[in-house]
Coordinates of C-alpha atoms and ligand atoms in Angstrom, one line a residue:
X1 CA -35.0 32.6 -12.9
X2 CA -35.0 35.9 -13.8
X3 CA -31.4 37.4 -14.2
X4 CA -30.5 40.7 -13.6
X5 CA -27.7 43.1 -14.9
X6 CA -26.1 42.6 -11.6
X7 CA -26.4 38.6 -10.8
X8 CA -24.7 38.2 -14.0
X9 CA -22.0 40.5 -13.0
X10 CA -21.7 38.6 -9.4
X11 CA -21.8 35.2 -11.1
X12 CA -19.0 36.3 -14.0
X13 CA -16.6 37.7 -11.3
X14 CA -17.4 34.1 -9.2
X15 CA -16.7 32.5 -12.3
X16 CA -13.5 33.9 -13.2
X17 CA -12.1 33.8 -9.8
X18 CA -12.4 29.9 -10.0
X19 CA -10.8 30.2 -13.6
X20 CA -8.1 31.7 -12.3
X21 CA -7.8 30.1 -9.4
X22 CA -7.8 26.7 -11.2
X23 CA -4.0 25.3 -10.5
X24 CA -4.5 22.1 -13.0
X25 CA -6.8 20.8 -16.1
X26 CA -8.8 18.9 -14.1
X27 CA -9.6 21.9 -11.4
X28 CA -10.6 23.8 -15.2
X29 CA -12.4 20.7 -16.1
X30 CA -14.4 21.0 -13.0
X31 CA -15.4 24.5 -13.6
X32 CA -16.2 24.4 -17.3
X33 CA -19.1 22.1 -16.3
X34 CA -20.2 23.8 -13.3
X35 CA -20.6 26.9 -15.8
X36 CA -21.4 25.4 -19.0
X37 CA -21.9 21.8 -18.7
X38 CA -25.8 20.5 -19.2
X39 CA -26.8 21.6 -15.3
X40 CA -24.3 24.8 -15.5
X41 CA -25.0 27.4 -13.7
X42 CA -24.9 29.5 -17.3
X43 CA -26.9 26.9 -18.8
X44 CA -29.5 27.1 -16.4
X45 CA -29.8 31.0 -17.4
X46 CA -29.5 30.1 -21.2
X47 CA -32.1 27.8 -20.9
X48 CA -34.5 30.6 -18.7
X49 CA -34.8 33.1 -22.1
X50 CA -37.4 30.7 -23.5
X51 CA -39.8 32.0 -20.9
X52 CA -38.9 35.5 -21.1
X53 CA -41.2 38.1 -23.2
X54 CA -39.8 39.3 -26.5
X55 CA -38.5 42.6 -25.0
X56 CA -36.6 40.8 -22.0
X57 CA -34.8 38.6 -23.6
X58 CA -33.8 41.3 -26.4
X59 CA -31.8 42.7 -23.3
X60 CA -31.2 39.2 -21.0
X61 CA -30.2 37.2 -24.6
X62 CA -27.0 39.5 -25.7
X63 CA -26.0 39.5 -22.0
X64 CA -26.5 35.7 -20.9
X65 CA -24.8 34.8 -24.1
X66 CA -21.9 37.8 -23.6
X67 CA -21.1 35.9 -20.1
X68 CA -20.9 32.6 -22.2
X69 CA -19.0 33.7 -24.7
X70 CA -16.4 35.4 -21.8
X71 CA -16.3 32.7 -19.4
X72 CA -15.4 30.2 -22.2
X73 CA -12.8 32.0 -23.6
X74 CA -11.2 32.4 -20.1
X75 CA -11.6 28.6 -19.8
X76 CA -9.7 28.2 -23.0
X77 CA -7.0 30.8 -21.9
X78 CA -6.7 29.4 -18.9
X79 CA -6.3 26.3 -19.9
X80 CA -3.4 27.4 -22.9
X81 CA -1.7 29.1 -19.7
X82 CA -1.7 25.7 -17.5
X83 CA -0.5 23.7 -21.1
X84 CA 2.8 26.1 -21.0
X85 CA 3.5 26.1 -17.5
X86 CA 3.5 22.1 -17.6
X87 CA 5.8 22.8 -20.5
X88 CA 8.1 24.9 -19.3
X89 CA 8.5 22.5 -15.9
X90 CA 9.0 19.8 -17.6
X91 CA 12.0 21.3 -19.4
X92 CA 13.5 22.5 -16.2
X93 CA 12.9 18.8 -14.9
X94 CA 14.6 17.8 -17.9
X95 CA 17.2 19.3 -18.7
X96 CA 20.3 17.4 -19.6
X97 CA 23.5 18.7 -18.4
X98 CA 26.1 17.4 -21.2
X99 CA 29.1 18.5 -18.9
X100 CA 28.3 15.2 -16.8
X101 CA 30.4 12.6 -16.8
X102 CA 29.3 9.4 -19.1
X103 CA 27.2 6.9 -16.5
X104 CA 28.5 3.9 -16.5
X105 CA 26.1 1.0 -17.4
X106 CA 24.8 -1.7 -14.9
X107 CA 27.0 -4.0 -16.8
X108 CA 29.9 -1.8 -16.7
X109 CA 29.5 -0.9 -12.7
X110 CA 29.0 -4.5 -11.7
X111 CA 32.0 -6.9 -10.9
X112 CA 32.9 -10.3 -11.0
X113 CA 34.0 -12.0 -7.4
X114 CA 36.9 -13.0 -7.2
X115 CA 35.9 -16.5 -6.6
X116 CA 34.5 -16.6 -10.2
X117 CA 37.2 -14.5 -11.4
X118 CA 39.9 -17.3 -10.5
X119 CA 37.6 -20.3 -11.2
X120 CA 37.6 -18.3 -15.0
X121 CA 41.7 -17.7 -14.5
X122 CA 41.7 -22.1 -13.8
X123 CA 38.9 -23.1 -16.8
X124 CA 41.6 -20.9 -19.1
X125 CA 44.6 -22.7 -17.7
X126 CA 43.4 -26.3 -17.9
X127 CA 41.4 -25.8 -21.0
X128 CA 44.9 -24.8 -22.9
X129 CA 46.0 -28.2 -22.0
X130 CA 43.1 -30.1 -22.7
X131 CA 41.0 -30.6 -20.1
X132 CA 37.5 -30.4 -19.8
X133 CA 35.2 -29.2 -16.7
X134 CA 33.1 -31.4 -14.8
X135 CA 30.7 -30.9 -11.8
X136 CA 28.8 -32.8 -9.3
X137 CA 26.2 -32.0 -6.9
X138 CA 27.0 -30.2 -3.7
X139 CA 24.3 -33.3 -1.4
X140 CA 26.3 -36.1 -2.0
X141 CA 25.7 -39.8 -0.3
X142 CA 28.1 -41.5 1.8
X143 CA 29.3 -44.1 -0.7
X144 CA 30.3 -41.0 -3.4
X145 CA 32.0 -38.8 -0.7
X146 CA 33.8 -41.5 1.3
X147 CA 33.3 -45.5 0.4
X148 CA 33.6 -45.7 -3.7
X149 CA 37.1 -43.4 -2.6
X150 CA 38.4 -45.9 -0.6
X151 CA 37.7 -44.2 2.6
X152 CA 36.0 -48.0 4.8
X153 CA 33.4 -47.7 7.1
X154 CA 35.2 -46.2 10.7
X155 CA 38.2 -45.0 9.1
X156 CA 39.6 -42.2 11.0
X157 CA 40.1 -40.4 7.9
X158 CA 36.0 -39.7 7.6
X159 CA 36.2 -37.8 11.0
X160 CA 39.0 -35.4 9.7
X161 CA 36.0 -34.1 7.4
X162 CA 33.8 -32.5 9.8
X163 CA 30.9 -33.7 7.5
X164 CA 27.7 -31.8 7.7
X165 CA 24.9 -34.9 7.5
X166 CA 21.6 -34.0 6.4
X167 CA 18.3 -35.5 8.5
X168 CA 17.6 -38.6 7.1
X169 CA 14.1 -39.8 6.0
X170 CA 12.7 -42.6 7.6
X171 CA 14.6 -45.7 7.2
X172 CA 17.0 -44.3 4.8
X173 CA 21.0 -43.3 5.3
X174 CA 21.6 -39.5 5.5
X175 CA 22.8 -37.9 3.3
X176 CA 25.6 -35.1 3.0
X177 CA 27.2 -31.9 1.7
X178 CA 30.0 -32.9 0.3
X179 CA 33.4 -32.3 2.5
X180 CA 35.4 -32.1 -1.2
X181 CA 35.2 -32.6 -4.6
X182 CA 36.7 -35.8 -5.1
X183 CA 33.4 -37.5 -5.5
X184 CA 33.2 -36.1 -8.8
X185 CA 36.0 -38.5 -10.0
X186 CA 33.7 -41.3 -9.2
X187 CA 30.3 -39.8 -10.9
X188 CA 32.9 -39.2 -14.1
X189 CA 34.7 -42.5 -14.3
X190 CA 31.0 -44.1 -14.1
X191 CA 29.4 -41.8 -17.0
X192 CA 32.4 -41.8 -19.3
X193 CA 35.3 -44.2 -20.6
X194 CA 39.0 -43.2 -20.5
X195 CA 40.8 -41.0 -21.4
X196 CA 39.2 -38.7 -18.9
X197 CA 41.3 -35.4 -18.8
X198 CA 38.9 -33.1 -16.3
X199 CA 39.4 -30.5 -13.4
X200 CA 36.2 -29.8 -10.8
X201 CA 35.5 -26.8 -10.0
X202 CA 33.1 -26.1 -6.8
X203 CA 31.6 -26.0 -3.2
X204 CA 32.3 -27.9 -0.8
X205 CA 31.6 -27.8 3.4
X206 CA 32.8 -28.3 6.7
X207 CA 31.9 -27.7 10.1
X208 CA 34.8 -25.0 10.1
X209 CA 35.1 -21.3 10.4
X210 CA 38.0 -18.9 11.7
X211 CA 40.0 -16.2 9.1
X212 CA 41.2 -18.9 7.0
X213 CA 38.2 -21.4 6.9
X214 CA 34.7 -21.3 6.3
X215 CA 31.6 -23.8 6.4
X216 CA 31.2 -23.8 2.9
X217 CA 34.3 -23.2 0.7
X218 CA 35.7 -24.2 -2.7
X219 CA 37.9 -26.6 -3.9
X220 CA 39.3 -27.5 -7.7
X221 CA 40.1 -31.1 -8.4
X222 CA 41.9 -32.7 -11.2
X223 CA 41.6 -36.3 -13.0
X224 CA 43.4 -37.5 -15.3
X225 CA 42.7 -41.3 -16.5
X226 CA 44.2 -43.3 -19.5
X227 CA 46.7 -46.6 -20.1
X228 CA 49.6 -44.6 -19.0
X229 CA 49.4 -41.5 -17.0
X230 CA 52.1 -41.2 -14.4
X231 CA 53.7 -38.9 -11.4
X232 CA 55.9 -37.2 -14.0
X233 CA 53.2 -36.2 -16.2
X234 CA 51.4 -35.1 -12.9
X235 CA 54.5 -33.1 -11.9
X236 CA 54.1 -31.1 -16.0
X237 CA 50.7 -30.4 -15.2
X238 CA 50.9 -28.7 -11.8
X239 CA 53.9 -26.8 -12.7
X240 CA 52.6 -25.5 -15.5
X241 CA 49.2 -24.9 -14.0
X242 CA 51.2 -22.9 -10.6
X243 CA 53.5 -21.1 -13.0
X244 CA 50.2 -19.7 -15.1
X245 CA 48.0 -18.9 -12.4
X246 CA 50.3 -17.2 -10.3
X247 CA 52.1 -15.3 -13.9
X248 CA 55.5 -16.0 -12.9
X249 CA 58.0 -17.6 -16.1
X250 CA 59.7 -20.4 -13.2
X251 CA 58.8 -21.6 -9.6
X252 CA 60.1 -24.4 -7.9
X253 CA 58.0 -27.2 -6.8
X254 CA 58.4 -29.5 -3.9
X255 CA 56.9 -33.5 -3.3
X256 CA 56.4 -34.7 0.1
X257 CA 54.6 -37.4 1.0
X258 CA 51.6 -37.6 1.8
X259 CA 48.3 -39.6 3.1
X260 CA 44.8 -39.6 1.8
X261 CA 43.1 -42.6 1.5
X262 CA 41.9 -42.0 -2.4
X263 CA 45.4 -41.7 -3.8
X264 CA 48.4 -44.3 -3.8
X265 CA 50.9 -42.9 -3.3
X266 CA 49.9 -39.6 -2.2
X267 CA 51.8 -36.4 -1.8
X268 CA 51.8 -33.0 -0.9
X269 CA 52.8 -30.3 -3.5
X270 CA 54.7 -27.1 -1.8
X271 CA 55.8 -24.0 -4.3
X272 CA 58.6 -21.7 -4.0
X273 CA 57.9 -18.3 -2.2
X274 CA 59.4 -15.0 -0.6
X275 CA 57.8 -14.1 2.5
X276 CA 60.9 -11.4 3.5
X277 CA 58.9 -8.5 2.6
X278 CA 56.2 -8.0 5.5
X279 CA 52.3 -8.7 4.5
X280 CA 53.7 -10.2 1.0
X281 CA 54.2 -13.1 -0.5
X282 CA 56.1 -13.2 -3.5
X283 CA 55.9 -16.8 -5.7
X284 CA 58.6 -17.9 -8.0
X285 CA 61.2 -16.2 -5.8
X286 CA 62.8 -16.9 -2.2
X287 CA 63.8 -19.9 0.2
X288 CA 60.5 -20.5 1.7
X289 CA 57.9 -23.0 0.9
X290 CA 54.1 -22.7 0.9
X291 CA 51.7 -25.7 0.8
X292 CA 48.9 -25.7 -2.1
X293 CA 47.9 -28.7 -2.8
X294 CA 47.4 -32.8 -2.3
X295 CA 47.8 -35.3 -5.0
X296 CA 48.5 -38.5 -6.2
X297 CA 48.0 -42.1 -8.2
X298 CA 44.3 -42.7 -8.0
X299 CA 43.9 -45.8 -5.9
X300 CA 43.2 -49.1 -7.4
X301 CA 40.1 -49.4 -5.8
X302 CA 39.1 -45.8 -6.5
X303 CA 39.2 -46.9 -10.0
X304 CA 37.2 -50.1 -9.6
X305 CA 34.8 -48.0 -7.7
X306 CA 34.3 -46.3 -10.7
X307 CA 34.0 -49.2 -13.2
X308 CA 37.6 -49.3 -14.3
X309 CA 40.3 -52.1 -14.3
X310 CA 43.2 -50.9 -12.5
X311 CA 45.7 -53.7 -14.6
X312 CA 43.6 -51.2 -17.5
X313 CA 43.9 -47.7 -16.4
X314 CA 45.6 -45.9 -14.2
X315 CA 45.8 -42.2 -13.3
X316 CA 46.2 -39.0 -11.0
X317 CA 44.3 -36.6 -9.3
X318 CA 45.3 -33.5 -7.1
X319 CA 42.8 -31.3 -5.1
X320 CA 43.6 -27.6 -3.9
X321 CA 41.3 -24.9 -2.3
X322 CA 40.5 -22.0 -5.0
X323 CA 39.7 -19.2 -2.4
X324 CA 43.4 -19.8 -0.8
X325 CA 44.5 -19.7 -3.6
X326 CA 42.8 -16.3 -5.0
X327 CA 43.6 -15.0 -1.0
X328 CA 47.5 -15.7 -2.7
X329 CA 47.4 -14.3 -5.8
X330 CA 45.0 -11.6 -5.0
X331 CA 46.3 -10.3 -1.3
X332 CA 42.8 -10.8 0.5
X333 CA 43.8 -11.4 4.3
X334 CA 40.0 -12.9 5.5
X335 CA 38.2 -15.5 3.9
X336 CA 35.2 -14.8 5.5
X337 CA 34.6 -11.3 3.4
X338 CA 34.5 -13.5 0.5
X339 CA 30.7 -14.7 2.0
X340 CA 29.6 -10.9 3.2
X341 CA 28.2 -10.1 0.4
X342 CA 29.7 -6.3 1.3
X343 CA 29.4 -4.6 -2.3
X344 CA 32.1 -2.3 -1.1
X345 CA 34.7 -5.0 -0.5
X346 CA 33.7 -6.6 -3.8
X347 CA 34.4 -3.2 -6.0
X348 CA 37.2 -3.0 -3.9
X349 CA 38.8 -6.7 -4.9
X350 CA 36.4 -7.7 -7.8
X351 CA 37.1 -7.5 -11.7
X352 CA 35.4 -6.2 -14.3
X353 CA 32.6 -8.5 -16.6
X354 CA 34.2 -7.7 -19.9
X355 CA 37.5 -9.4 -18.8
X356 CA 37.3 -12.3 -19.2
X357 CA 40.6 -14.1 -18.6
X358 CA 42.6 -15.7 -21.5
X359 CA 46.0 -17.2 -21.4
X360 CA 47.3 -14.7 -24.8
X361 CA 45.5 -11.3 -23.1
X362 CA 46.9 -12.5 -20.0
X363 CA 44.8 -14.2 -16.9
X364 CA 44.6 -10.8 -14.5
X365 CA 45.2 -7.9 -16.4
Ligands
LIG1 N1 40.0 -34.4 -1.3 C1 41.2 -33.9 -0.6 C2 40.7 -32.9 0.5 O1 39.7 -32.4 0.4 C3 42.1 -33.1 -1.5 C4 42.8 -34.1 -2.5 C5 44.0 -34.6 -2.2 C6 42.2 -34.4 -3.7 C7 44.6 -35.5 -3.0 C8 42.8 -35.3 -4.6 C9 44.0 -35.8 -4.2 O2 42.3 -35.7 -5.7 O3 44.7 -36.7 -5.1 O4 41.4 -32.8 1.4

């Protein structure tokens, strides 16, 4: 090929229209080798001045290598101009505006249901006095949920549980979730000896579900086992436990009797509360009376269920629902938002991580 003053002058001007038109460093990329790169159209005229006669390329040489030397400093400018441009975007992307408010953390915006919250409020409470937490599974056979508590085969008592039963496999009984967590005394009086000072906290289910119930909900029993436990003792521990929970210095407590097949005898526990104040309820204070929980003497064959001789041991053991009792203390009127899983209800009545409940820093605050 045999350039001319005025291809050159076509191919510079095509050249530095794509330089300039180049919007990134890979667009300039592109360029620099269809100009200078082995096959580039300005190497392909570099390499034609070996053919040329002396006196040609005494005029083509200066101006094949004056187009080199121009196009590839326009690459390099172009390129310095693209480098400050990404510069100065990414320090308008970046900018930090200190006059923001401090985010919180994911630790700090997240909250603790009030489920957990209470079931912390009870582990402080009961581990003051002693006790120690225990747990059981939530698929429970029949002898753990009703027969080793004393609950025979066609009792009426088993239909008041509304038991969910799970399909059994061939040839084997069913299985079920358990409808409370008395079983738990049984699985603890079987693994460990007296004296057993525990409280259960967890899930239990029913075939159930309006404002105040729902299929699966949560219950807290208590078990205390040794050579001489007795109602009065019982009777400390509950008050104490109502009077902490709910933060009120005195409540009155009220016995009736009761029936449940596990305890002997059994009663039912009612405390003290004001209801003259419309939507409240007030504890410690007033003439009414609000049921909370069952209890009792653990039944003599309850203990031998579990391995233990009743002329030995005796004990009590109370049960109570932990989400009506948080719906109390807390002023939640549907149990079924507990289950929603509706993040605005839960930064509405949830607590915050790092407060952790403790009887001196107090259980709520
Ligand atoms: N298991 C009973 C229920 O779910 C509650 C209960 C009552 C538990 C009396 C006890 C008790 O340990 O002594 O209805």
């Amino acid at each position: 090929m045999n350039a001319n003053a005025g291809n050159l002058e076509v191919l510079e001007s095509a050249l530095l229209a794509d330089i300039a038109a180049a919007a990134d460093e890979q667009a300039i990329e592109a360029v620099r080798i269809a100009a200078l790169g082995k096959k580039g159209s300005v190497s392909e005229l570099l390499k034609t001045l070996g053919a040329m006669t002396a006196e040609e390329r005494q005029v083509q040489g200066p101006a094949i290598n004056g187009l080199k030397n121009r196009v590839t400093e326009a690459l390099a400018a172009r390129k310095a101009e693209l480098k400050n441009a990404a510069v100065a975007a990414r320090l308008v992307a970046e900018t930090l505006d200190v006059t923001l408010p401090v985010r919180q953390s994911p630790a700090e915006r997240g909250r603790i249901h009030p489920i957990s919250q209470v079931i912390d409020e009870i582990a402080a409470i009961f581990g003051d006095m002693g006790f120690a937490i225990a747990e059981g599974p939530d698929i429970e056979t029949d002898h753990y949920n009703f027969t080793a508590l004393n609950f025979p085969v066609g009792h009426p008592a088993r239909e008041m549980h509304d038991t969910f039963f799970l399909q059994a496999a061939e040839g084997n009984e069913a299985k079920l979730l358990r409808t409370h967590t008395s079983p738990v005394q049984i699985r603890t009086m079987e693994a460990q000896k007296p004296p057993i000072r525990i409280v259960i906290p967890g899930k239990t289910y029913r075939m159930d579900s309006d404002a105040t119930h729902t299929p699966m909900f949560h219950q807290l029993e208590g078990l205390v086992i040794d050579r001489t436990a007795n109602v009065a003792n019982m009777r400390w521990v509950l008050e104490e436990f109502c009077k902490a929970f709910f933060e009120v210095p005195s409540l009155k407590m009220r016995f009736r009797p009761s029936f449940f097949p596990f305890t002997e005898p059994s009663l039912e526990v009612d405390i003290q509360c004001d209801r003259s104040r419309p939507g409240e309820v007030r504890f410690g204070e007033g003439n009414d009376w609000m049921e909370i929980l069952g209890c009792g003497m653990v039944h003599p064959n309850v203990l031998r269920a579990g391995g233990l001789d009743p002329d030995e041991y005796q004990g009590f053991a109370w049960g109570m629902g932990i989400d009506r009792i948080a719906m109390l203390k807390y002023g939640m009127p549907d149990l079924r938002a507990f289950f929603d899983a509706d993040v605005r209800w839960l930064s509405h009545y949830g607590f915050r991580p790092l407060d952790m409940p403790t009887l001196f820093g107090g259980l709520s605050t």
